[in-house]
Amino acid sequence: QVQLVESGGGLVQPGGSLRLSCAASGRVFSINAMGWYRQAPGKEREMVATRSVNGRANYADSVKGRFTVSRDNAKNTMYLQMNSLKPEDTAVYYCNTDPPWFRPWGQGTQVTVSS
């Protein structure tokens, strides 16, 4: 059964950078549009960035110009490069298909932006 595992989160200072990874146990990225999502305490899960099979990328207005999504189909891995991080980016980040139909959601990876 296909599994999605997020990694790469951590504690960074405002203005810093992180690169998140989403590894799939099976062939997923070559046949599905994918996306990154995040959820902060007390808030609903929201879409951060998506990437279609043909390479079209979309970003939430709050992260546009700072985040970049990419994927390596050969490695069954998707990435989220996050630059110029702000405290408002603090959340648990998840990967899933776009639309997010895969169940269950992975454990996610915690990103904390603080001094």
mmCIF file of C-alpha atoms in Angstrom:
data_model
loop_
_atom_site.group_PDB
_atom_site.id
_atom_site.type_symbol
_atom_site.label_atom_id
_atom_site.label_comp_id
_atom_site.label_asym_id
_atom_site.label_seq_id
_atom_site.Cartn_x
_atom_site.Cartn_y
_atom_site.Cartn_z
ATOM 1 C CA GLN A 1 0.000 0.000 0.000
ATOM 2 C CA VAL A 2 1.275 3.473 -0.847
ATOM 3 C CA GLN A 3 2.485 5.594 2.069
ATOM 4 C CA LEU A 4 3.525 9.247 2.242
ATOM 5 C CA VAL A 5 6.163 10.293 4.772
ATOM 6 C CA GLU A 6 7.019 13.935 5.450
ATOM 7 C CA SER A 7 10.366 15.058 6.862
ATOM 8 C CA GLY A 8 12.711 18.038 7.089
ATOM 9 C CA GLY A 9 10.898 20.227 9.584
ATOM 10 C CA GLY A 10 12.531 21.910 12.538
ATOM 11 C CA LEU A 11 13.086 25.119 14.458
ATOM 12 C CA VAL A 12 14.371 28.100 12.478
ATOM 13 C CA GLN A 13 14.695 31.835 13.044
ATOM 14 C CA PRO A 14 12.589 34.333 11.106
ATOM 15 C CA GLY A 15 14.125 34.873 7.685
ATOM 16 C CA GLY A 16 15.630 31.401 7.647
ATOM 17 C CA SER A 17 15.051 28.518 5.250
ATOM 18 C CA LEU A 18 13.969 24.892 5.353
ATOM 19 C CA ARG A 19 13.545 22.189 2.735
ATOM 20 C CA LEU A 20 10.780 19.684 3.364
ATOM 21 C CA SER A 21 10.626 16.262 1.735
ATOM 22 C CA CYS A 22 7.700 13.965 0.995
ATOM 23 C CA ALA A 23 8.689 10.392 0.204
ATOM 24 C CA ALA A 24 6.285 7.910 -1.357
ATOM 25 C CA SER A 25 6.588 4.157 -0.896
ATOM 26 C CA GLY A 26 5.109 3.595 -4.342
ATOM 27 C CA ARG A 27 4.887 5.300 -7.707
ATOM 28 C CA VAL A 28 2.650 8.301 -7.061
ATOM 29 C CA PHE A 29 4.151 11.556 -8.278
ATOM 30 C CA SER A 30 4.337 10.577 -11.930
ATOM 31 C CA ILE A 31 0.603 9.907 -12.173
ATOM 32 C CA ASN A 32 -0.983 12.281 -9.650
ATOM 33 C CA ALA A 33 -1.081 15.995 -9.057
ATOM 34 C CA MET A 34 0.393 16.621 -5.606
ATOM 35 C CA GLY A 35 0.267 19.299 -2.965
ATOM 36 C CA TRP A 36 1.635 20.550 0.330
ATOM 37 C CA TYR A 37 -0.762 21.436 3.134
ATOM 38 C CA ARG A 38 -0.317 22.847 6.618
ATOM 39 C CA GLN A 39 -2.295 23.140 9.816
ATOM 40 C CA ALA A 40 -1.612 25.454 12.737
ATOM 41 C CA PRO A 41 -3.206 24.981 16.189
ATOM 42 C CA GLY A 42 -6.781 26.235 16.172
ATOM 43 C CA LYS A 43 -6.858 26.614 12.403
ATOM 44 C CA GLU A 44 -8.149 24.541 9.514
ATOM 45 C CA ARG A 45 -5.765 22.664 7.275
ATOM 46 C CA GLU A 46 -4.931 24.815 4.263
ATOM 47 C CA MET A 47 -3.302 24.342 0.890
ATOM 48 C CA VAL A 48 0.204 25.762 0.634
ATOM 49 C CA ALA A 49 1.369 24.703 -2.817
ATOM 50 C CA THR A 50 0.388 22.283 -5.570
ATOM 51 C CA ARG A 51 2.106 20.800 -8.594
ATOM 52 C CA SER A 52 0.350 19.145 -11.509
ATOM 53 C CA VAL A 53 1.666 16.165 -13.455
ATOM 54 C CA ASN A 54 2.711 18.483 -16.290
ATOM 55 C CA GLY A 55 4.587 20.798 -13.918
ATOM 56 C CA ARG A 56 2.126 23.608 -13.308
ATOM 57 C CA ALA A 57 2.571 24.993 -9.783
ATOM 58 C CA ASN A 58 0.194 27.062 -7.688
ATOM 59 C CA TYR A 59 0.829 28.749 -4.349
ATOM 60 C CA ALA A 60 -1.235 30.258 -1.585
ATOM 61 C CA ASP A 61 -0.987 34.052 -1.594
ATOM 62 C CA SER A 62 0.615 33.964 1.851
ATOM 63 C CA VAL A 63 3.644 32.008 0.598
ATOM 64 C CA LYS A 64 3.919 33.119 -3.030
ATOM 65 C CA GLY A 65 7.421 34.258 -3.857
ATOM 66 C CA ARG A 66 8.892 32.522 -0.807
ATOM 67 C CA PHE A 67 8.066 28.819 -1.287
ATOM 68 C CA THR A 68 8.857 26.550 -4.229
ATOM 69 C CA VAL A 69 7.484 23.055 -4.821
ATOM 70 C CA SER A 70 9.273 20.471 -6.944
ATOM 71 C CA ARG A 71 9.421 16.705 -7.344
ATOM 72 C CA ASP A 72 11.788 13.980 -8.441
ATOM 73 C CA ASN A 73 9.740 11.171 -9.950
ATOM 74 C CA ALA A 74 12.745 8.832 -10.115
ATOM 75 C CA LYS A 75 13.166 9.112 -6.338
ATOM 76 C CA ASN A 76 9.427 9.205 -5.615
ATOM 77 C CA THR A 77 10.042 12.361 -3.608
ATOM 78 C CA MET A 78 8.453 15.807 -3.559
ATOM 79 C CA TYR A 79 10.068 18.868 -2.001
ATOM 80 C CA LEU A 80 9.011 22.193 -0.574
ATOM 81 C CA GLN A 81 11.752 24.809 -0.413
ATOM 82 C CA MET A 82 10.778 27.472 2.113
ATOM 83 C CA ASN A 83 12.689 30.749 2.226
ATOM 84 C CA SER A 84 12.223 33.977 4.173
ATOM 85 C CA LEU A 85 10.256 32.116 6.804
ATOM 86 C CA LYS A 86 7.915 34.032 9.081
ATOM 87 C CA PRO A 87 6.431 33.143 12.491
ATOM 88 C CA GLU A 88 3.065 32.842 10.714
ATOM 89 C CA ASP A 89 4.463 29.846 8.799
ATOM 90 C CA THR A 90 4.598 27.818 12.015
ATOM 91 C CA ALA A 91 2.480 24.706 11.485
ATOM 92 C CA VAL A 92 2.538 20.985 10.825
ATOM 93 C CA TYR A 93 3.148 20.417 7.128
ATOM 94 C CA TYR A 94 1.654 17.509 5.188
ATOM 95 C CA CYS A 95 1.806 16.218 1.644
ATOM 96 C CA ASN A 96 -1.032 14.615 -0.264
ATOM 97 C CA THR A 97 -2.589 14.463 -3.694
ATOM 98 C CA ASP A 98 -4.370 17.461 -5.205
ATOM 99 C CA PRO A 99 -7.240 17.212 -4.419
ATOM 100 C CA PRO A 100 -6.155 15.540 -1.131
ATOM 101 C CA TRP A 101 -7.821 12.144 -1.458
ATOM 102 C CA PHE A 102 -5.121 9.919 0.079
ATOM 103 C CA ARG A 103 -6.001 8.401 3.461
ATOM 104 C CA PRO A 104 -4.817 8.321 6.090
ATOM 105 C CA TRP A 105 -2.906 11.604 6.227
ATOM 106 C CA GLY A 106 0.744 11.176 7.148
ATOM 107 C CA GLN A 107 2.228 12.240 10.471
ATOM 108 C CA GLY A 108 3.391 15.519 8.974
ATOM 109 C CA THR A 109 6.510 17.444 9.925
ATOM 110 C CA GLN A 110 6.590 20.322 12.409
ATOM 111 C CA VAL A 111 7.922 23.686 11.279
ATOM 112 C CA THR A 112 8.483 26.277 13.982
ATOM 113 C CA VAL A 113 9.672 29.782 13.116
ATOM 114 C CA SER A 114 10.767 31.669 16.209
ATOM 115 C CA SER A 115 13.631 33.659 17.669
#
